[in-house]
Amino acid sequence: MEVLSRILKKIEDCVLLRGCHVGPSNSIGVRISYLLFADDTILFCDASREQLLSIRLALTCFQAFTGLKVNVGKSEIVPVGEVGNLDALATILCCRVGSLPMKYLGMPLGTPYKTTSMWNPILERMEKKLSGWKRIYLLKGGRLTLVKSTLSCLPTFYLSLFFIPVAVADRLEWIQRNFLWGTSEECFKYSLVAWEKVCFPIETGGLGIRKLVHFNKALLGKWLWRFGQEETCLWRRVIAYKYGEGQGGWTTKLCRRAHGRGLWRGIHDGWESFSKHMALVVGNGTCILFWHDKWVGDNSLKGFILSCMDFHERELEDAYSFLECIQPQIPRGGGSDTSHWCLKRNGKFDTRSYYNTIRGAAVSIFPWKGVWKAKITKRVAFFMWTAVHRQIPTLDNFILRGRILVNWCCLCHRNEEIVDHLLLHCPIAHSLWVYMFQIFGTQWVMPSSVESLVYCWSFWLGKLNSNIWNMVPGCLMWIVWTKRNWRSIEDTEKSLV
């Protein structure tokens, strides 16, 4: 590709290839004639016979120099706007005639990206994946693995560049939710735990599935960060000439257009929330606004100084503190100004920290280690996670969903069937817990809830806190649940042992 690049650069210097101009008509701007990839090339030119002949000559020279032949069978000439003599121009290069919109290297070109139809390929790929998975029997643990490793990753390529409409995000999450809980066209199953809670981190009671709207915003934040870092990169210069640079060059000016919603505008709309987590480090001071930019710690000088205005003698200490704060920031004339990401100790942007901030911190305490760190199968761990949330399909939960049922425990025939009673306090389940405590040589008063039991289980036995001990809650609750299903669904009596 280096040889082809030099040939194209030569004919561009000889004004035999004009390319496209980005920027105001009265400015130098940026002129782009070609973009080279690993084994693909995009050429930009006017709809003129002379320029296409120059391109053909360049490709012929490339073939002669390298012995590599251009695959005209896969090449296309694509018009932008109205082109009258398109067929004649295509004959010069012996290639096909294409049209916009189209897909190139997996990305849509010429598509109004604010429309939901642009995301149809992602939806189709999800449906194709699901059609294959529906033919096999998958347990909840396997479904969770496929959702996190495949379904939630399919739209990442698009999410890293395009602003996702809320309707599309809802549709994609609806597909993931239905697959996780086993709902299909032939069979309906309840979503036992709310999707918002499912998308929490594992440490706070969720399953760690990403919320697409928040993940999209975090991925687009990467471009906002790179704009302030990659001053000489071609993409950055194109955006800067098209929209104009803001003060200091950390971002562009406001993207105000009479119609439409450009690609960069969708990214730039997140600047206000993004900039709250970015501070500036003073070098020579040329790219920092003294009054408005955040260079005094995590605040602007304007915000910092308001509390020190009109101070009295008793407030001199605050004034001295202010002077001590800005003293280290005074420009020394060395180096350039840089940006600092406040959410990471090393000051470098990463998507994870921004996503966690956008999502917000969950305040709930969840015994996640007792659920997911125990040496039990993922099927049992998923059941245990659902039980801690008190959302396994017991009779009381069916009644809450509008089902008319007689609520009684099919094991003891004495109490209502609720999660904590069934798994802990039912006489039959309780006898199993007592038997297990006897094996380990300990006594314990059962907590009131499954969540409390799992939370304090690993802290109880000291030296006996082993892998086997940590497996006990999940295994016992799964045995009780299996026996309950034998009795209530199959009407079969089986021993717990």
Short mmCIF file of C-alpha atoms in Angstrom, two decimals:
data_model
loop_
_atom_site.label_atom_id
_atom_site.label_comp_id
_atom_site.label_asym_id
_atom_site.label_seq_id
_atom_site.Cartn_x
_atom_site.Cartn_y
_atom_site.Cartn_z
CA MET A 1 0.00 0.00 0.00
CA GLU A 2 2.97 2.31 0.50
CA VAL A 3 3.70 2.14 -3.25
CA LEU A 4 0.10 2.98 -4.16
CA SER A 5 0.10 5.82 -1.64
CA ARG A 6 3.15 7.41 -3.25
CA ILE A 7 1.71 7.08 -6.76
CA LEU A 8 -1.59 8.67 -5.73
CA LYS A 9 0.24 11.43 -3.86
CA LYS A 10 2.24 12.19 -6.99
CA ILE A 11 -0.78 12.56 -9.27
CA GLU A 12 -2.48 14.62 -6.55
CA ASP A 13 0.51 17.00 -6.45
CA CYS A 14 0.26 17.31 -10.23
CA VAL A 15 -3.41 18.35 -9.85
CA LEU A 16 -4.52 15.29 -11.79
CA LEU A 17 -6.64 14.19 -8.82
CA ARG A 18 -8.61 16.77 -6.85
CA GLY A 19 -10.37 14.78 -4.15
CA CYS A 20 -12.84 16.42 -1.78
CA HIS A 21 -12.33 19.62 0.19
CA VAL A 22 -13.38 19.92 3.84
CA GLY A 23 -13.73 23.37 5.39
CA PRO A 24 -14.94 26.83 4.35
CA SER A 25 -14.53 27.54 0.65
CA ASN A 26 -12.21 30.49 1.34
CA SER A 27 -9.86 28.45 3.57
CA ILE A 28 -7.10 25.95 2.94
CA GLY A 29 -9.05 23.27 4.79
CA VAL A 30 -8.26 19.60 4.30
CA ARG A 31 -8.27 17.93 0.90
CA ILE A 32 -8.72 14.16 0.84
CA SER A 33 -8.07 12.22 -2.36
CA TYR A 34 -7.69 8.69 -1.03
CA LEU A 35 -7.92 6.53 2.09
CA LEU A 36 -5.89 3.34 2.25
CA PHE A 37 -6.75 0.36 4.45
CA ALA A 38 -5.15 -3.09 4.78
CA ASP A 39 -6.54 -4.38 1.48
CA ASP A 40 -9.14 -1.77 0.55
CA THR A 41 -8.92 1.73 -0.91
CA ILE A 42 -11.35 4.63 -1.27
CA LEU A 43 -10.58 7.24 -3.95
CA PHE A 44 -12.29 10.64 -4.11
CA CYS A 45 -12.43 12.59 -7.38
CA ASP A 46 -14.61 14.84 -9.50
CA ALA A 47 -16.95 13.30 -12.05
CA SER A 48 -14.52 14.05 -14.89
CA ARG A 49 -13.04 11.75 -17.53
CA GLU A 50 -9.54 13.18 -17.03
CA GLN A 51 -9.39 12.38 -13.32
CA LEU A 52 -10.67 8.84 -13.82
CA LEU A 53 -8.05 8.28 -16.52
CA SER A 54 -5.42 9.46 -14.03
CA ILE A 55 -6.74 6.96 -11.48
CA ARG A 56 -6.61 4.15 -14.02
CA LEU A 57 -3.05 5.10 -14.94
CA ALA A 58 -2.07 5.08 -11.25
CA LEU A 59 -3.58 1.62 -10.75
CA THR A 60 -1.83 0.32 -13.88
CA CYS A 61 1.51 1.61 -12.60
CA PHE A 62 0.84 0.00 -9.21
CA GLN A 63 0.21 -3.36 -10.89
CA ALA A 64 3.39 -3.04 -12.97
CA PHE A 65 5.57 -2.11 -9.99
CA THR A 66 4.28 -4.67 -7.49
CA GLY A 67 2.78 -7.50 -9.51
CA LEU A 68 -0.47 -7.08 -7.55
CA LYS A 69 -3.66 -6.79 -9.55
CA VAL A 70 -6.65 -4.66 -8.59
CA ASN A 71 -9.84 -6.73 -8.34
CA VAL A 72 -12.18 -4.73 -10.57
CA GLY A 73 -14.89 -7.32 -9.99
CA LYS A 74 -15.23 -6.10 -6.40
CA SER A 75 -14.68 -2.42 -7.21
CA GLU A 76 -17.47 0.12 -7.57
CA ILE A 77 -17.84 3.72 -8.67
CA VAL A 78 -20.32 5.44 -6.36
CA PRO A 79 -21.79 8.86 -7.24
CA VAL A 80 -22.49 11.51 -4.62
CA GLY A 81 -25.37 13.61 -5.90
CA GLU A 82 -26.43 13.72 -9.55
CA VAL A 83 -23.91 12.45 -12.11
CA GLY A 84 -25.04 12.45 -15.75
CA ASN A 85 -22.41 10.34 -17.52
CA LEU A 86 -22.00 7.71 -14.82
CA ASP A 87 -21.98 4.65 -17.11
CA ALA A 88 -19.31 6.17 -19.35
CA LEU A 89 -17.15 6.98 -16.32
CA ALA A 90 -17.57 3.45 -14.97
CA THR A 91 -16.40 2.06 -18.32
CA ILE A 92 -13.04 3.82 -17.91
CA LEU A 93 -12.29 1.85 -14.72
CA CYS A 94 -14.10 -1.29 -15.91
CA CYS A 95 -16.02 -1.50 -12.64
CA ARG A 96 -19.59 -1.70 -11.44
CA VAL A 97 -21.84 1.23 -10.58
CA GLY A 98 -22.87 1.45 -6.94
CA SER A 99 -25.10 3.81 -5.02
CA LEU A 100 -25.56 5.31 -1.60
CA PRO A 101 -26.46 4.20 1.00
CA MET A 102 -24.03 1.28 1.11
CA LYS A 103 -21.91 -0.64 3.58
CA TYR A 104 -18.11 -0.40 3.54
CA LEU A 105 -15.88 -2.36 5.91
CA GLY A 106 -18.90 -3.09 8.07
CA MET A 107 -19.97 0.55 8.46
CA PRO A 108 -22.91 2.20 6.69
CA LEU A 109 -22.09 5.04 4.27
CA GLY A 110 -24.65 7.60 3.14
CA THR A 111 -27.29 6.38 5.58
CA PRO A 112 -29.27 8.93 7.63
CA TYR A 113 -27.89 7.54 10.85
CA LYS A 114 -30.56 9.00 13.11
CA THR A 115 -33.08 6.62 11.52
CA THR A 116 -33.82 3.32 13.22
CA SER A 117 -33.49 1.42 9.92
CA MET A 118 -29.72 1.82 10.06
CA TRP A 119 -29.68 -0.62 12.99
CA ASN A 120 -31.60 -3.32 11.12
CA PRO A 121 -28.42 -5.33 10.33
CA ILE A 122 -27.72 -5.60 14.07
CA LEU A 123 -31.27 -6.75 14.77
CA GLU A 124 -31.05 -9.28 11.93
CA ARG A 125 -27.77 -10.68 13.26
CA MET A 126 -29.31 -11.07 16.72
CA GLU A 127 -32.33 -12.88 15.29
CA LYS A 128 -30.04 -15.14 13.26
CA LYS A 129 -28.06 -16.05 16.36
CA LEU A 130 -31.23 -16.75 18.32
CA SER A 131 -32.69 -18.96 15.59
CA GLY A 132 -29.75 -21.33 16.00
CA TRP A 133 -29.79 -21.28 19.79
CA LYS A 134 -33.53 -21.96 20.00
CA ARG A 135 -32.95 -25.44 18.55
CA ILE A 136 -30.99 -26.53 21.61
CA TYR A 137 -32.00 -26.70 25.27
CA LEU A 138 -30.16 -24.03 27.24
CA LEU A 139 -30.20 -23.56 30.98
CA LYS A 140 -30.25 -20.12 32.58
CA GLY A 141 -26.51 -20.17 33.22
CA GLY A 142 -25.80 -20.90 29.57
CA ARG A 143 -28.23 -18.22 28.44
CA LEU A 144 -26.52 -15.69 30.68
CA THR A 145 -23.12 -16.59 29.21
CA LEU A 146 -24.40 -16.18 25.64
CA VAL A 147 -26.06 -12.85 26.42
CA LYS A 148 -22.88 -11.39 27.93
CA SER A 149 -20.42 -12.88 25.46
CA THR A 150 -22.39 -12.55 22.21
CA LEU A 151 -25.72 -10.70 22.17
CA SER A 152 -24.59 -7.67 24.17
CA CYS A 153 -21.38 -7.45 22.08
CA LEU A 154 -23.00 -7.52 18.62
CA PRO A 155 -23.88 -3.79 18.51
CA THR A 156 -20.54 -2.61 19.98
CA PHE A 157 -19.09 -1.72 16.55
CA TYR A 158 -22.01 0.61 15.79
CA LEU A 159 -22.24 1.90 19.36
CA SER A 160 -18.64 3.09 19.20
CA LEU A 161 -19.50 5.61 16.47
CA PHE A 162 -23.24 6.19 16.15
CA PHE A 163 -25.73 7.64 18.61
CA ILE A 164 -28.29 4.92 19.27
CA PRO A 165 -31.99 5.89 19.28
CA VAL A 166 -33.78 4.94 22.48
CA ALA A 167 -36.30 2.85 20.52
CA VAL A 168 -33.48 0.74 19.04
CA ALA A 169 -31.79 0.29 22.42
CA ASP A 170 -35.11 -0.82 23.93
CA ARG A 171 -35.61 -3.32 21.10
CA LEU A 172 -32.13 -4.81 21.48
CA GLU A 173 -32.52 -5.11 25.25
CA TRP A 174 -35.99 -6.63 24.77
CA ILE A 175 -34.41 -9.38 22.64
CA GLN A 176 -31.72 -10.02 25.27
CA ARG A 177 -34.24 -10.04 28.12
CA ASN A 178 -36.58 -12.51 26.39
CA PHE A 179 -33.71 -14.85 25.55
CA LEU A 180 -32.35 -14.72 29.11
CA TRP A 181 -35.68 -15.71 30.67
CA GLY A 182 -36.68 -18.14 27.90
CA THR A 183 -39.57 -16.22 26.32
CA SER A 184 -40.25 -16.99 22.66
CA GLU A 185 -43.12 -16.88 20.18
CA GLU A 186 -44.18 -20.36 21.27
CA CYS A 187 -43.67 -19.97 25.02
CA PHE A 188 -44.08 -17.06 27.43
CA LYS A 189 -42.06 -16.92 30.64
CA TYR A 190 -41.98 -14.26 33.31
CA SER A 191 -38.98 -11.98 33.68
CA LEU A 192 -38.34 -12.79 37.31
CA VAL A 193 -36.02 -9.83 38.02
CA ALA A 194 -36.47 -6.33 36.58
CA TRP A 195 -34.15 -5.55 33.66
CA GLU A 196 -32.85 -2.42 35.36
CA LYS A 197 -31.66 -4.56 38.25
CA VAL A 198 -30.24 -7.19 35.88
CA CYS A 199 -28.03 -4.46 34.35
CA PHE A 200 -26.49 -3.59 37.72
CA PRO A 201 -22.90 -4.71 38.30
CA ILE A 202 -22.51 -8.15 39.85
CA GLU A 203 -21.22 -6.57 43.07
CA THR A 204 -24.48 -4.67 43.61
CA GLY A 205 -26.93 -7.45 42.78
CA GLY A 206 -27.08 -7.46 38.99
CA LEU A 207 -25.72 -9.75 36.30
CA GLY A 208 -23.31 -7.24 34.79
CA ILE A 209 -25.16 -6.89 31.47
CA ARG A 210 -24.52 -3.45 30.00
CA LYS A 211 -27.24 -0.86 29.59
CA LEU A 212 -26.94 0.05 25.89
CA VAL A 213 -27.80 3.76 26.10
CA HIS A 214 -25.20 4.31 28.83
CA PHE A 215 -22.62 2.12 27.10
CA ASN A 216 -23.14 4.03 23.85
CA LYS A 217 -22.54 7.34 25.60
CA ALA A 218 -19.37 6.01 27.22
CA LEU A 219 -18.01 4.73 23.89
CA LEU A 220 -18.71 8.05 22.16
CA GLY A 221 -16.86 9.77 24.99
CA LYS A 222 -13.70 8.12 23.64
CA TRP A 223 -13.92 10.36 20.55
CA LEU A 224 -14.34 13.47 22.70
CA TRP A 225 -11.19 12.52 24.59
CA ARG A 226 -9.22 11.71 21.44
CA PHE A 227 -10.16 15.04 19.83
CA GLY A 228 -8.18 16.85 22.50
CA GLN A 229 -5.24 14.44 22.27
CA GLU A 230 -4.67 13.67 18.58
CA GLU A 231 -4.07 17.13 17.18
CA THR A 232 -2.36 16.02 13.95
CA CYS A 233 -4.58 13.05 13.05
CA LEU A 234 -6.50 13.29 9.78
CA TRP A 235 -9.93 12.58 11.28
CA ARG A 236 -9.40 15.27 13.90
CA ARG A 237 -8.35 17.88 11.31
CA VAL A 238 -11.41 17.03 9.18
CA ILE A 239 -13.78 17.55 12.13
CA ALA A 240 -11.98 20.73 13.21
CA TYR A 241 -12.21 22.31 9.74
CA LYS A 242 -15.83 21.27 9.31
CA TYR A 243 -17.16 22.54 12.64
CA GLY A 244 -14.40 24.85 13.88
CA GLU A 245 -12.33 24.47 17.03
CA GLY A 246 -13.46 25.69 20.40
CA GLN A 247 -11.18 27.76 22.60
CA GLY A 248 -8.06 25.75 23.41
CA GLY A 249 -8.81 23.05 20.85
CA TRP A 250 -10.21 20.58 23.38
CA THR A 251 -13.44 20.24 21.40
CA THR A 252 -15.30 21.83 18.49
CA LYS A 253 -17.71 24.71 18.47
CA LEU A 254 -21.39 23.99 18.97
CA CYS A 255 -22.78 21.98 16.07
CA ARG A 256 -25.74 24.06 14.92
CA ARG A 257 -27.33 23.11 11.64
CA ALA A 258 -30.67 24.15 10.18
CA HIS A 259 -31.60 20.54 9.44
CA GLY A 260 -30.40 17.01 10.02
CA ARG A 261 -28.22 15.53 12.72
CA GLY A 262 -24.63 14.99 11.69
CA LEU A 263 -22.43 12.20 12.95
CA TRP A 264 -20.17 14.48 14.98
CA ARG A 265 -23.12 16.36 16.39
CA GLY A 266 -24.40 13.14 17.94
CA ILE A 267 -21.00 12.67 19.57
CA HIS A 268 -20.57 16.32 20.58
CA ASP A 269 -23.94 16.40 22.33
CA GLY A 270 -22.29 14.48 25.16
CA TRP A 271 -19.58 17.10 25.72
CA GLU A 272 -21.34 18.89 28.57
CA SER A 273 -21.51 15.80 30.79
CA PHE A 274 -18.13 14.51 29.57
CA SER A 275 -16.27 17.73 30.38
CA LYS A 276 -17.40 17.57 34.03
CA HIS A 277 -14.95 14.72 34.53
CA MET A 278 -12.03 16.26 32.65
CA ALA A 279 -9.55 18.74 34.13
CA LEU A 280 -6.71 20.62 32.44
CA VAL A 281 -3.08 20.53 33.48
CA VAL A 282 -1.28 23.83 32.93
CA GLY A 283 1.84 23.76 30.77
CA ASN A 284 2.47 27.00 28.91
CA GLY A 285 -1.14 28.10 29.46
CA THR A 286 -1.88 28.88 25.80
CA CYS A 287 -4.80 26.43 25.50
CA ILE A 288 -6.52 27.15 28.81
CA LEU A 289 -9.10 29.82 29.56
CA PHE A 290 -7.97 31.46 32.80
CA TRP A 291 -11.47 32.11 34.12
CA HIS A 292 -13.71 29.36 32.73
CA ASP A 293 -11.62 26.18 32.28
CA LYS A 294 -11.08 23.61 35.02
CA TRP A 295 -7.41 23.94 35.90
CA VAL A 296 -7.60 24.63 39.65
CA GLY A 297 -8.08 21.08 40.86
CA ASP A 298 -11.51 19.83 39.80
CA ASN A 299 -13.02 23.31 39.51
CA SER A 300 -12.75 26.40 37.34
CA LEU A 301 -11.16 29.52 38.75
CA LYS A 302 -14.53 31.25 38.45
CA GLY A 303 -16.21 28.64 40.64
CA PHE A 304 -13.29 28.47 43.06
CA ILE A 305 -12.94 32.19 43.69
CA LEU A 306 -16.62 32.96 44.35
CA SER A 307 -16.30 31.74 47.92
CA CYS A 308 -13.30 34.03 48.49
CA MET A 309 -14.82 37.30 47.23
CA ASP A 310 -15.22 40.22 49.69
CA PHE A 311 -13.41 38.40 52.50
CA HIS A 312 -12.95 39.96 55.94
CA GLU A 313 -10.02 39.61 58.28
CA ARG A 314 -11.41 36.42 59.74
CA GLU A 315 -11.46 34.96 56.22
CA LEU A 316 -7.77 35.57 55.49
CA GLU A 317 -7.08 31.89 56.03
CA ASP A 318 -9.39 31.03 53.12
CA ALA A 319 -7.59 33.56 50.94
CA TYR A 320 -4.21 32.06 51.81
CA SER A 321 -5.55 28.59 50.99
CA PHE A 322 -6.69 29.88 47.61
CA LEU A 323 -3.25 31.30 46.82
CA GLU A 324 -1.59 28.05 47.87
CA CYS A 325 -3.93 26.14 45.58
CA ILE A 326 -3.18 28.12 42.42
CA GLN A 327 0.54 28.64 43.12
CA PRO A 328 1.56 25.20 41.76
CA GLN A 329 -0.58 25.78 38.67
CA ILE A 330 1.13 28.98 37.54
CA PRO A 331 2.63 28.43 34.05
CA ARG A 332 6.40 27.94 34.09
CA GLY A 333 6.80 28.14 30.31
CA GLY A 334 7.62 24.47 29.81
CA GLY A 335 5.57 21.93 27.88
CA SER A 336 2.10 22.17 26.44
CA ASP A 337 -1.23 22.09 28.23
CA THR A 338 -2.69 18.63 28.70
CA SER A 339 -5.97 17.11 29.82
CA HIS A 340 -6.52 14.85 32.83
CA TRP A 341 -9.32 12.31 33.27
CA CYS A 342 -10.52 12.77 36.83
CA LEU A 343 -12.12 9.32 37.15
CA LYS A 344 -8.79 7.47 36.82
CA ARG A 345 -5.74 7.87 38.99
CA ASN A 346 -3.42 7.80 35.98
CA GLY A 347 -5.42 10.57 34.27
CA LYS A 348 -6.09 8.51 31.12
CA PHE A 349 -9.61 8.09 29.78
CA ASP A 350 -11.16 4.65 29.73
CA THR A 351 -14.67 3.58 28.80
CA ARG A 352 -15.27 1.55 31.96
CA SER A 353 -14.83 4.46 34.38
CA TYR A 354 -17.08 6.72 32.32
CA TYR A 355 -19.74 4.01 31.95
CA ASN A 356 -19.81 3.39 35.69
CA THR A 357 -20.26 7.12 36.31
CA ILE A 358 -23.06 7.46 33.74
CA ARG A 359 -24.85 4.41 35.10
CA GLY A 360 -24.65 5.74 38.64
CA ALA A 361 -23.68 3.93 41.79
CA ALA A 362 -26.13 1.40 43.17
CA VAL A 363 -26.50 1.71 46.94
CA SER A 364 -27.79 -1.81 47.59
CA ILE A 365 -25.59 -4.35 49.37
CA PHE A 366 -25.60 -7.78 47.78
CA PRO A 367 -23.79 -10.98 48.87
CA TRP A 368 -22.33 -11.51 45.41
CA LYS A 369 -19.31 -13.53 46.55
CA GLY A 370 -21.53 -16.09 48.24
CA VAL A 371 -23.49 -16.46 45.00
CA TRP A 372 -20.92 -16.25 42.21
CA LYS A 373 -17.65 -17.24 43.93
CA ALA A 374 -18.90 -20.55 45.33
CA LYS A 375 -17.78 -23.68 43.45
CA ILE A 376 -21.25 -24.50 42.14
CA THR A 377 -22.63 -24.77 38.63
CA LYS A 378 -23.78 -21.60 36.94
CA ARG A 379 -27.32 -23.01 36.80
CA VAL A 380 -27.43 -23.29 40.60
CA ALA A 381 -25.69 -19.91 41.03
CA PHE A 382 -28.31 -18.26 38.81
CA PHE A 383 -31.10 -19.85 40.86
CA MET A 384 -29.41 -18.70 44.06
CA TRP A 385 -29.11 -15.15 42.68
CA THR A 386 -32.83 -15.16 41.89
CA ALA A 387 -33.65 -16.52 45.35
CA VAL A 388 -31.64 -13.79 47.08
CA HIS A 389 -33.81 -11.29 45.19
CA ARG A 390 -36.89 -13.30 46.38
CA GLN A 391 -38.01 -13.73 42.79
CA ILE A 392 -37.99 -17.48 42.17
CA PRO A 393 -41.38 -18.65 40.79
CA THR A 394 -43.08 -19.46 44.09
CA LEU A 395 -46.84 -19.22 44.50
CA ASP A 396 -46.72 -15.83 46.22
CA ASN A 397 -44.82 -14.36 43.26
CA PHE A 398 -47.36 -15.80 40.81
CA ILE A 399 -50.16 -14.21 42.85
CA LEU A 400 -48.36 -10.85 42.73
CA ARG A 401 -48.40 -11.17 38.93
CA GLY A 402 -52.17 -11.55 38.88
CA ARG A 403 -52.56 -15.33 38.96
CA ILE A 404 -55.45 -16.67 41.05
CA LEU A 405 -54.00 -19.52 43.11
CA VAL A 406 -54.29 -21.10 46.54
CA ASN A 407 -51.05 -20.20 48.27
CA TRP A 408 -49.80 -23.02 50.45
CA CYS A 409 -46.48 -24.80 50.89
CA CYS A 410 -46.61 -28.19 49.20
CA LEU A 411 -43.85 -29.52 51.47
CA CYS A 412 -45.28 -28.86 54.93
CA HIS A 413 -48.93 -28.00 54.10
CA ARG A 414 -48.92 -25.47 56.95
CA ASN A 415 -47.80 -22.07 55.69
CA GLU A 416 -47.94 -19.94 52.59
CA GLU A 417 -45.29 -20.64 49.99
CA ILE A 418 -42.93 -17.67 50.07
CA VAL A 419 -39.25 -17.77 49.19
CA ASP A 420 -37.79 -17.48 52.70
CA HIS A 421 -40.21 -20.03 54.16
CA LEU A 422 -39.74 -22.57 51.37
CA LEU A 423 -35.93 -22.52 51.33
CA LEU A 424 -35.17 -21.90 55.02
CA HIS A 425 -38.01 -22.21 57.53
CA CYS A 426 -40.24 -24.95 56.16
CA PRO A 427 -39.91 -27.89 58.61
CA ILE A 428 -38.72 -30.21 55.84
CA ALA A 429 -36.13 -27.70 54.57
CA HIS A 430 -35.15 -26.79 58.13
CA SER A 431 -34.44 -30.44 58.97
CA LEU A 432 -32.03 -30.57 56.06
CA TRP A 433 -30.21 -27.45 57.30
CA VAL A 434 -29.97 -28.93 60.84
CA TYR A 435 -28.57 -32.16 59.41
CA MET A 436 -25.91 -30.21 57.52
CA PHE A 437 -24.94 -28.23 60.64
CA GLN A 438 -24.50 -31.52 62.51
CA ILE A 439 -22.11 -32.74 59.82
CA PHE A 440 -19.97 -29.62 60.28
CA GLY A 441 -20.30 -29.82 64.07
CA THR A 442 -21.90 -26.43 64.62
CA GLN A 443 -25.17 -24.86 65.66
CA TRP A 444 -26.77 -21.85 64.07
CA VAL A 445 -30.00 -19.90 64.33
CA MET A 446 -31.36 -19.53 60.81
CA PRO A 447 -31.55 -15.91 59.57
CA SER A 448 -34.88 -14.48 58.54
CA SER A 449 -34.13 -14.27 54.81
CA VAL A 450 -32.12 -15.99 52.09
CA GLU A 451 -30.15 -12.80 51.51
CA SER A 452 -29.08 -12.62 55.17
CA LEU A 453 -28.07 -16.27 55.18
CA VAL A 454 -25.90 -15.98 52.07
CA TYR A 455 -24.37 -12.72 53.26
CA CYS A 456 -23.19 -14.04 56.63
CA TRP A 457 -22.53 -17.66 55.63
CA SER A 458 -18.88 -17.25 54.64
CA PHE A 459 -18.11 -15.28 57.84
CA TRP A 460 -19.50 -17.85 60.27
CA LEU A 461 -17.28 -20.89 60.67
CA GLY A 462 -13.78 -19.43 60.64
CA LYS A 463 -11.40 -22.29 59.85
CA LEU A 464 -14.24 -24.28 58.29
CA ASN A 465 -14.77 -21.51 55.73
CA SER A 466 -13.75 -23.77 52.86
CA ASN A 467 -14.93 -24.34 49.31
CA ILE A 468 -17.17 -27.17 50.52
CA TRP A 469 -18.74 -24.98 53.22
CA ASN A 470 -19.41 -22.19 50.71
CA MET A 471 -21.13 -24.66 48.37
CA VAL A 472 -23.69 -25.67 51.00
CA PRO A 473 -26.31 -22.85 50.67
CA GLY A 474 -26.67 -23.13 46.91
CA CYS A 475 -26.74 -26.93 46.90
CA LEU A 476 -29.25 -27.25 49.75
CA MET A 477 -31.60 -24.62 48.34
CA TRP A 478 -31.42 -26.28 44.93
CA ILE A 479 -32.31 -29.66 46.48
CA VAL A 480 -35.29 -28.13 48.31
CA TRP A 481 -36.43 -26.39 45.14
CA THR A 482 -36.14 -29.59 43.11
CA LYS A 483 -38.20 -31.53 45.67
CA ARG A 484 -40.81 -28.77 45.70
CA ASN A 485 -41.14 -29.05 41.91
CA TRP A 486 -41.52 -32.84 42.11
CA ARG A 487 -44.39 -32.44 44.53
CA SER A 488 -46.19 -29.44 43.05
CA ILE A 489 -45.70 -30.10 39.33
CA GLU A 490 -45.14 -33.85 38.94
CA ASP A 491 -47.13 -34.77 42.06
CA THR A 492 -44.32 -37.13 43.09
CA GLU A 493 -43.00 -37.82 46.58
CA LYS A 494 -39.20 -38.17 46.75
CA SER A 495 -36.78 -38.14 49.65
CA LEU A 496 -34.48 -35.17 50.18
CA VAL A 497 -31.56 -37.52 50.86
#
